[in-house]
Tab-separated table of C-alpha atoms and ligand atoms in Angstrom:
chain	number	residue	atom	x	y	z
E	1	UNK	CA	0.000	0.000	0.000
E	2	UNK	CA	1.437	3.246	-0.980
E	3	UNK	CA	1.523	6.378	1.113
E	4	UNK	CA	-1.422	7.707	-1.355
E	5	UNK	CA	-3.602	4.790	-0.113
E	6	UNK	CA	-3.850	5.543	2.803
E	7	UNK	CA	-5.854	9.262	2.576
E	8	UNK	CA	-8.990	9.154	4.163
E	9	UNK	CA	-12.053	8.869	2.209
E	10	UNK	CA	-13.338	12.453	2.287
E	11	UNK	CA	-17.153	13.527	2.409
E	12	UNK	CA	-18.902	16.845	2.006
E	13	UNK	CA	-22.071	17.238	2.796
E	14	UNK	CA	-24.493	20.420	3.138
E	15	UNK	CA	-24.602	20.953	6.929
E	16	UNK	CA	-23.824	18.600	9.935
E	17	UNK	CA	-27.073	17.094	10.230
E	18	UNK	CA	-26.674	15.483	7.012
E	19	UNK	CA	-23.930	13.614	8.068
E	20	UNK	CA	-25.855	11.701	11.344
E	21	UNK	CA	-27.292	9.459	8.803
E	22	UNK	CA	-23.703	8.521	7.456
E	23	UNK	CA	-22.401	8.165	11.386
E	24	UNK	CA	-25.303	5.727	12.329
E	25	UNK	CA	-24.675	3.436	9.385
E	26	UNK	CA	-20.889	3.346	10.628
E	27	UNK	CA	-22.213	2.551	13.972
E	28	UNK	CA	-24.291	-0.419	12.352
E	29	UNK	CA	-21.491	-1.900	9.751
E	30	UNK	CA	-19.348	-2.098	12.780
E	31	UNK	CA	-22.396	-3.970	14.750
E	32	UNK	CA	-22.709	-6.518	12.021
E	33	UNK	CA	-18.842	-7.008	11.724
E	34	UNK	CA	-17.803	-8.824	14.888
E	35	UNK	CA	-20.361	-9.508	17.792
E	36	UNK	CA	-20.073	-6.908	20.434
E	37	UNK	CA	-17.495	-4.670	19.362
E	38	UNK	CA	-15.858	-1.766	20.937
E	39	UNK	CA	-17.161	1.438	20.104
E	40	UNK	CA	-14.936	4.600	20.958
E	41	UNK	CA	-16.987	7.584	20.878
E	42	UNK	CA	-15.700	11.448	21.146
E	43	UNK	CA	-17.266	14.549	22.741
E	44	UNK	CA	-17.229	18.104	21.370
E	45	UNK	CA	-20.480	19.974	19.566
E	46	UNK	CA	-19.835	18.054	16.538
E	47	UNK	CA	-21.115	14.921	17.549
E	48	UNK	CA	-24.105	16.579	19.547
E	49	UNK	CA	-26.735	15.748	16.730
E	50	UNK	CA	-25.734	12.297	16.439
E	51	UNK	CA	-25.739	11.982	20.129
E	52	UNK	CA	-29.509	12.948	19.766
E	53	UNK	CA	-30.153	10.287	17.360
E	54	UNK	CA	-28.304	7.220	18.216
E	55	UNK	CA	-30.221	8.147	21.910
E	56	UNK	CA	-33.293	7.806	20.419
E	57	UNK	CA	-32.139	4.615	17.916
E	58	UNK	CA	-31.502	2.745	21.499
E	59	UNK	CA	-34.332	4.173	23.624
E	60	UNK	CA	-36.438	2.634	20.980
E	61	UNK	CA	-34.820	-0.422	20.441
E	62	UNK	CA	-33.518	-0.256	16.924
E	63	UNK	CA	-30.174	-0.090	18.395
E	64	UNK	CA	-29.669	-2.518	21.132
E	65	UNK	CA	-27.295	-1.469	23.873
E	66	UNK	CA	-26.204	-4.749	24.437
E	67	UNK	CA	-24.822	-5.587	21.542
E	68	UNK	CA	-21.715	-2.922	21.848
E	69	UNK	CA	-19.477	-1.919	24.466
E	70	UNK	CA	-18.842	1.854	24.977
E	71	UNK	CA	-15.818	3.976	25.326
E	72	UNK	CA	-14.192	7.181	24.757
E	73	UNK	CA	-11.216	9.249	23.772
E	74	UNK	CA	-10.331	11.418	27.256
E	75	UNK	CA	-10.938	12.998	30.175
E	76	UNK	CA	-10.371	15.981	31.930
E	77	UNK	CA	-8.266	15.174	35.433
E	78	UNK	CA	-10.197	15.082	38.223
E	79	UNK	CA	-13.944	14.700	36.176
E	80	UNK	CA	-15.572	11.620	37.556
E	81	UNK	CA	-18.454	10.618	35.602
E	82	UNK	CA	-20.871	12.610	38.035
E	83	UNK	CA	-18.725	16.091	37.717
E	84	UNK	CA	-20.234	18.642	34.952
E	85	UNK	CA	-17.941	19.776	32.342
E	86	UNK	CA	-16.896	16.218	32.591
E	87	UNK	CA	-16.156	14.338	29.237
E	88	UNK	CA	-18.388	10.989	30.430
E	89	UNK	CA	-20.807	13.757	32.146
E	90	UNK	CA	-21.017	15.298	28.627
E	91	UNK	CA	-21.523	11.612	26.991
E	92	UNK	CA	-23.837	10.996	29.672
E	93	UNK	CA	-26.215	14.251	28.992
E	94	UNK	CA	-25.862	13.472	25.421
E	95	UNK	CA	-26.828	10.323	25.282
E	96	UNK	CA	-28.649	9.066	28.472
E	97	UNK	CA	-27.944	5.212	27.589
E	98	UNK	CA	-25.093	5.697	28.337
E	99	UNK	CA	-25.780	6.398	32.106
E	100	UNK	CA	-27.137	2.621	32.448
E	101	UNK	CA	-24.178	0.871	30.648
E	102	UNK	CA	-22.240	2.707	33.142
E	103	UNK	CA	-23.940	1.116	35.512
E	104	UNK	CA	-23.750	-2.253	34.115
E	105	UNK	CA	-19.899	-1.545	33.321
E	106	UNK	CA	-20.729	-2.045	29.410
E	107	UNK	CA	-19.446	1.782	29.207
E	108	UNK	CA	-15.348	1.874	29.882
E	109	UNK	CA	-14.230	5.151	31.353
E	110	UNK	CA	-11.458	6.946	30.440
E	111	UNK	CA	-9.765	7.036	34.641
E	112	UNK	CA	-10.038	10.200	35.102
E	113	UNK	CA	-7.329	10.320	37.596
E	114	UNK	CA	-4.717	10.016	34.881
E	115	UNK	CA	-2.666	7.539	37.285
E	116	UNK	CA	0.007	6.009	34.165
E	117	UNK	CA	-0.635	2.737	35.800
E	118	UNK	CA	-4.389	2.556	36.016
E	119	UNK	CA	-4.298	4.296	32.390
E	120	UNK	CA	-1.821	1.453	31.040
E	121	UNK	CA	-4.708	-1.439	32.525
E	122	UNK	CA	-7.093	0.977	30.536
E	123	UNK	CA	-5.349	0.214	27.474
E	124	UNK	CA	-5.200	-3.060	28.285
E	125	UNK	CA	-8.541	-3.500	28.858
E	126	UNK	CA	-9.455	-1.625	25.510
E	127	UNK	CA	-7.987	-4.842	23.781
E	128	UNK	CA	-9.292	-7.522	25.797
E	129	UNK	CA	-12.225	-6.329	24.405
E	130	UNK	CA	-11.558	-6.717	21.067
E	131	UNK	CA	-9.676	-3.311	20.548
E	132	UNK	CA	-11.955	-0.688	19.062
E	133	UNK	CA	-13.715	-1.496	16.014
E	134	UNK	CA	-14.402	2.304	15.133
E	135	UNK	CA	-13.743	5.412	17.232
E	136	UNK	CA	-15.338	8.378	16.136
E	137	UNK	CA	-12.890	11.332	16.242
E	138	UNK	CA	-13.397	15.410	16.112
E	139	UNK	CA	-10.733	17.705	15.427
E	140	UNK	CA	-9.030	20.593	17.428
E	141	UNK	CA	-8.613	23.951	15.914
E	142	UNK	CA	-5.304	23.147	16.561
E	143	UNK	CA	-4.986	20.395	14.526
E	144	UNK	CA	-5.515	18.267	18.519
E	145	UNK	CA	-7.105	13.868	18.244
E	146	UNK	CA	-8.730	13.737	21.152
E	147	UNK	CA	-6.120	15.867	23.607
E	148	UNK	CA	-2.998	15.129	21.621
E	149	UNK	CA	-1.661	18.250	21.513
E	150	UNK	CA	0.885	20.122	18.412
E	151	UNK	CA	4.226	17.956	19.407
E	152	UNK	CA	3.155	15.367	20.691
E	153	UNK	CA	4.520	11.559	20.039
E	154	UNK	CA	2.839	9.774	17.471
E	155	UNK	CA	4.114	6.475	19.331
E	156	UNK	CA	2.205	7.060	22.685
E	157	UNK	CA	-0.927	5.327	23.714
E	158	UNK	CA	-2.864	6.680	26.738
E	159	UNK	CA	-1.251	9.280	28.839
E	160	UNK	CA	-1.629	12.980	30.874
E	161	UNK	CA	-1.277	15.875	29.416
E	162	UNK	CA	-1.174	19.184	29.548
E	163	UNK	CA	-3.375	21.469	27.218
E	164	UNK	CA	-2.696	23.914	24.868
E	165	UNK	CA	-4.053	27.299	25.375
E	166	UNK	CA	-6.304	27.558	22.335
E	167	UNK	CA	-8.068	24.178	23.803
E	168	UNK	CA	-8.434	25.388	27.236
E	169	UNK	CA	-9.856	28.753	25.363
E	170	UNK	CA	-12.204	26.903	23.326
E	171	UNK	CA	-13.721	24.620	26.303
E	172	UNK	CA	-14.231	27.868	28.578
E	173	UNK	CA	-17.942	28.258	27.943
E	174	UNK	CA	-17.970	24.658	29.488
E	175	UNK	CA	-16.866	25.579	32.643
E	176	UNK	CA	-17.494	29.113	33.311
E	177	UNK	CA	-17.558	30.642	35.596
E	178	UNK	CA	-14.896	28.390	36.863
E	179	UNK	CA	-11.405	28.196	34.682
E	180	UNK	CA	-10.957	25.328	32.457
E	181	UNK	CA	-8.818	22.476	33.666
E	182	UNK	CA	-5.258	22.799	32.490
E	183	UNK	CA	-4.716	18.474	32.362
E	184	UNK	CA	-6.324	15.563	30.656
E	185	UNK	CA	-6.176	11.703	30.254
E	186	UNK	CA	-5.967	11.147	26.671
E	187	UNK	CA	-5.826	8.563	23.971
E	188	UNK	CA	-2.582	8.629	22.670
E	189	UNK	CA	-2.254	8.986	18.674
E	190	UNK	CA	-1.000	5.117	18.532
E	191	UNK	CA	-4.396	4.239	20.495
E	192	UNK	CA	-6.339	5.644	18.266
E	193	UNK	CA	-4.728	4.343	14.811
E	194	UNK	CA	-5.097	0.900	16.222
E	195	UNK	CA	-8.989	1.293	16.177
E	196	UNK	CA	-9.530	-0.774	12.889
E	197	UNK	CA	-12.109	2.232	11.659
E	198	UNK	CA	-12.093	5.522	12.279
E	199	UNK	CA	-14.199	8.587	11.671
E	200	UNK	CA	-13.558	11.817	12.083
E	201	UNK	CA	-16.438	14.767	11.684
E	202	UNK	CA	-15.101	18.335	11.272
E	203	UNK	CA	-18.331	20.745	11.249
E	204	UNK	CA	-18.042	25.092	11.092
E	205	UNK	CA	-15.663	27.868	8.881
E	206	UNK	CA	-13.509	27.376	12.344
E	207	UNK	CA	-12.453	23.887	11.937
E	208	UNK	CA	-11.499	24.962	8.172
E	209	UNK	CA	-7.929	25.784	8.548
E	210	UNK	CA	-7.152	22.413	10.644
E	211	UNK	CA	-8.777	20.579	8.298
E	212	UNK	CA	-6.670	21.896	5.583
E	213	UNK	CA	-3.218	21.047	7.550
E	214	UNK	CA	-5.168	17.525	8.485
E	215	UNK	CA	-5.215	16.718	4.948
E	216	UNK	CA	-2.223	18.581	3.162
E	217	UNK	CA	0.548	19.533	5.950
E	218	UNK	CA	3.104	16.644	5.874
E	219	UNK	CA	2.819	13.869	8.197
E	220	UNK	CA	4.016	15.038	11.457
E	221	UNK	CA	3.476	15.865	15.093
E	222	UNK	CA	3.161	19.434	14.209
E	223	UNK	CA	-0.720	18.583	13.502
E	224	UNK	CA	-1.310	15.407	15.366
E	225	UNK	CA	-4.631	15.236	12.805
E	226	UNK	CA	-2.374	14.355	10.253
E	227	UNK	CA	-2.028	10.495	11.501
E	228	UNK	CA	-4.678	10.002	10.151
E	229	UNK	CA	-2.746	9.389	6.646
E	230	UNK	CA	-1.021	6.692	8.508
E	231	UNK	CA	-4.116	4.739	8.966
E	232	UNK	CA	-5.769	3.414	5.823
E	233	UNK	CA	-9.435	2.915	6.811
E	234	UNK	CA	-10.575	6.598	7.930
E	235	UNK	CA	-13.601	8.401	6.632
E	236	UNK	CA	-13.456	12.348	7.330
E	237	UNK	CA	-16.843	13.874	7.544
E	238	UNK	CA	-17.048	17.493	6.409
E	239	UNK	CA	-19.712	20.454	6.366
E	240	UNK	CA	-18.915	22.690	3.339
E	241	UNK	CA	-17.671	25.729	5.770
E	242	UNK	CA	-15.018	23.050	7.390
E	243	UNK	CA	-13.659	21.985	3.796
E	244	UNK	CA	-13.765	25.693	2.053
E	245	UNK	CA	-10.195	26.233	2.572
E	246	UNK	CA	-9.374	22.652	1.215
E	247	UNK	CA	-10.071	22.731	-2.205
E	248	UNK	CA	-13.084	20.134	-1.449
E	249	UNK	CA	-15.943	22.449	-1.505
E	250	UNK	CA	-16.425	22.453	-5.340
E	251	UNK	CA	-17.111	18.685	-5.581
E	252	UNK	CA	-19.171	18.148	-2.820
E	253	UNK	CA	-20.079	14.377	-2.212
E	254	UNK	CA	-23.494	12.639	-1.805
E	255	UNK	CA	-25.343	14.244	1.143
M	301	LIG	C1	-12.065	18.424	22.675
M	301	LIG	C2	-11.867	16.922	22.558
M	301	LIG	C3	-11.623	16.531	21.134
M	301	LIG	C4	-12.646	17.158	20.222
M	301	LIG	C5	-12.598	18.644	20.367
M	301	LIG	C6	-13.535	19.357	19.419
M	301	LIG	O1	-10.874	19.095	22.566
M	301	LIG	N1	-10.774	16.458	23.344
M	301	LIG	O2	-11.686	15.111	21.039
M	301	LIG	O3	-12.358	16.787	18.907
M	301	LIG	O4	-12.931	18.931	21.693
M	301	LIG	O5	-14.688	19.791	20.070
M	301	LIG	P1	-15.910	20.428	19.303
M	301	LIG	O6	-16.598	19.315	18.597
M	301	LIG	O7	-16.756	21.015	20.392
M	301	LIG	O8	-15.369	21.434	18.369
């Protein structure tokens, strides 16, 4: 496989909402492709209108919640499940599901205390479950997967971290009046590309300019987004306004 192969499959579609439909037949492929897979799913306002769908897909049934197990990509230090501004909180008020497999220990935490031992059994864990058979991904305006911030290590799998500035700056609203945290569990870039699918959803004119260095920067730390190259079975999901400034927006795809 050439180095050409392995660009993501790129989609454009009119707004966000038109891209649910394409996220909740992801979720399905990977439910028919092994029996209770993994399922990593991220947080951010991107993936709020799927949230509100896949809810309703299992409070009705037509997705059942025990054929999947549940995770995520981070967590903010110190953010039990319970604490708002929390990422499971977040997952949890998205997509109330989620609070009963939590319960029932079908949803796997990121540990929230960022302990490098307890966050080394999370890994471990991850792949006694199968490994993840999709993770959904969002994007930082700073090119950030998940909280892997501009320089860091391609090679490491989950870790702490400290954030950048422009990604405490964007998650301020969350927290106000209190001050964002300043570290994070996280992923680490070599977690992620081991999920055997992955799809990432970049929605608004202020995701644009990652985007761009996602998909034409050179491979490198300097936009962790960029691993995504290395993977060879990623789907990007773009609004028009997120692929303007990369030359995508005059062939838009079904959608
Ligand atoms: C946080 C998360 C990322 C997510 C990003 C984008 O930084 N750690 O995983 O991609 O937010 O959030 P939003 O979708 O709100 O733009």
């Amino acid at each position: 496989m050439t180095a050409q192969d392995r660009a993501p499959e790129v989609r454009v579609f009119a707004d966000a909402a038109a891209a649910v439909d394409v996220l909740l037949g992801e979720v399905r492929a990977a439910l028919g492709r092994r029996a209770r897979p993994l399922l990593g799913f991220a947080t951010g306002g991107t993936f709020h209108p799927f949230f509100a769908r896949f809810a309703a897909e299992l409070q009705q049934g037509a997705i059942d919640e025990r054929a999947f197990v549940a995770t995520h990509l981070d967590e903010y230090l110190g953010f039990p499940p319970d604490r708002r501004g929390g990422m499971v909180h977040e997952l949890v008020s998205q997509c109330p599901p989620f609070g009963s497999m939590l319960v029932h220990g079908t949803m796997v935490p990121v540990p929230h205390d960022g302990d490098p031992e307890r966050l080394r059994a999370h890994e471990e864990r991850l792949q006694r479950l199968g490994g993840l058979e999709l993770q959904l991904l969002g994007i930082g305006r700073n090119g950030h997967l998940a909280f892997n911030e501009p320089g860091t290590a391609f090679e490491l799998g989950f870790h702490r971290t400290d954030l950048a500035e422009s990604t405490r700056q964007d998650a301020r609203a969350r927290f106000s009046p209190e001050e964002p945290p300043q570290r994070a569990a996280t992923a680490g870039i070599a977690s992620i590309l081991a999920a055997r699918r992955l799809v990432l959803c970049a929605f608004g004119a202020a995701k644009a300019p990652a985007v761009r260095r996602m998909l034409r920067d050179p491979v490198g730390v300097a936009c962790p987004a960029t691993a995504l190259r290395r993977h060879g079975n990623s789907l990007v999901l773009l609004d028009r306004a997120a692929a303007a400034d990369s030359g995508l927006d005059a062939a838009p795809a079904a959608g």
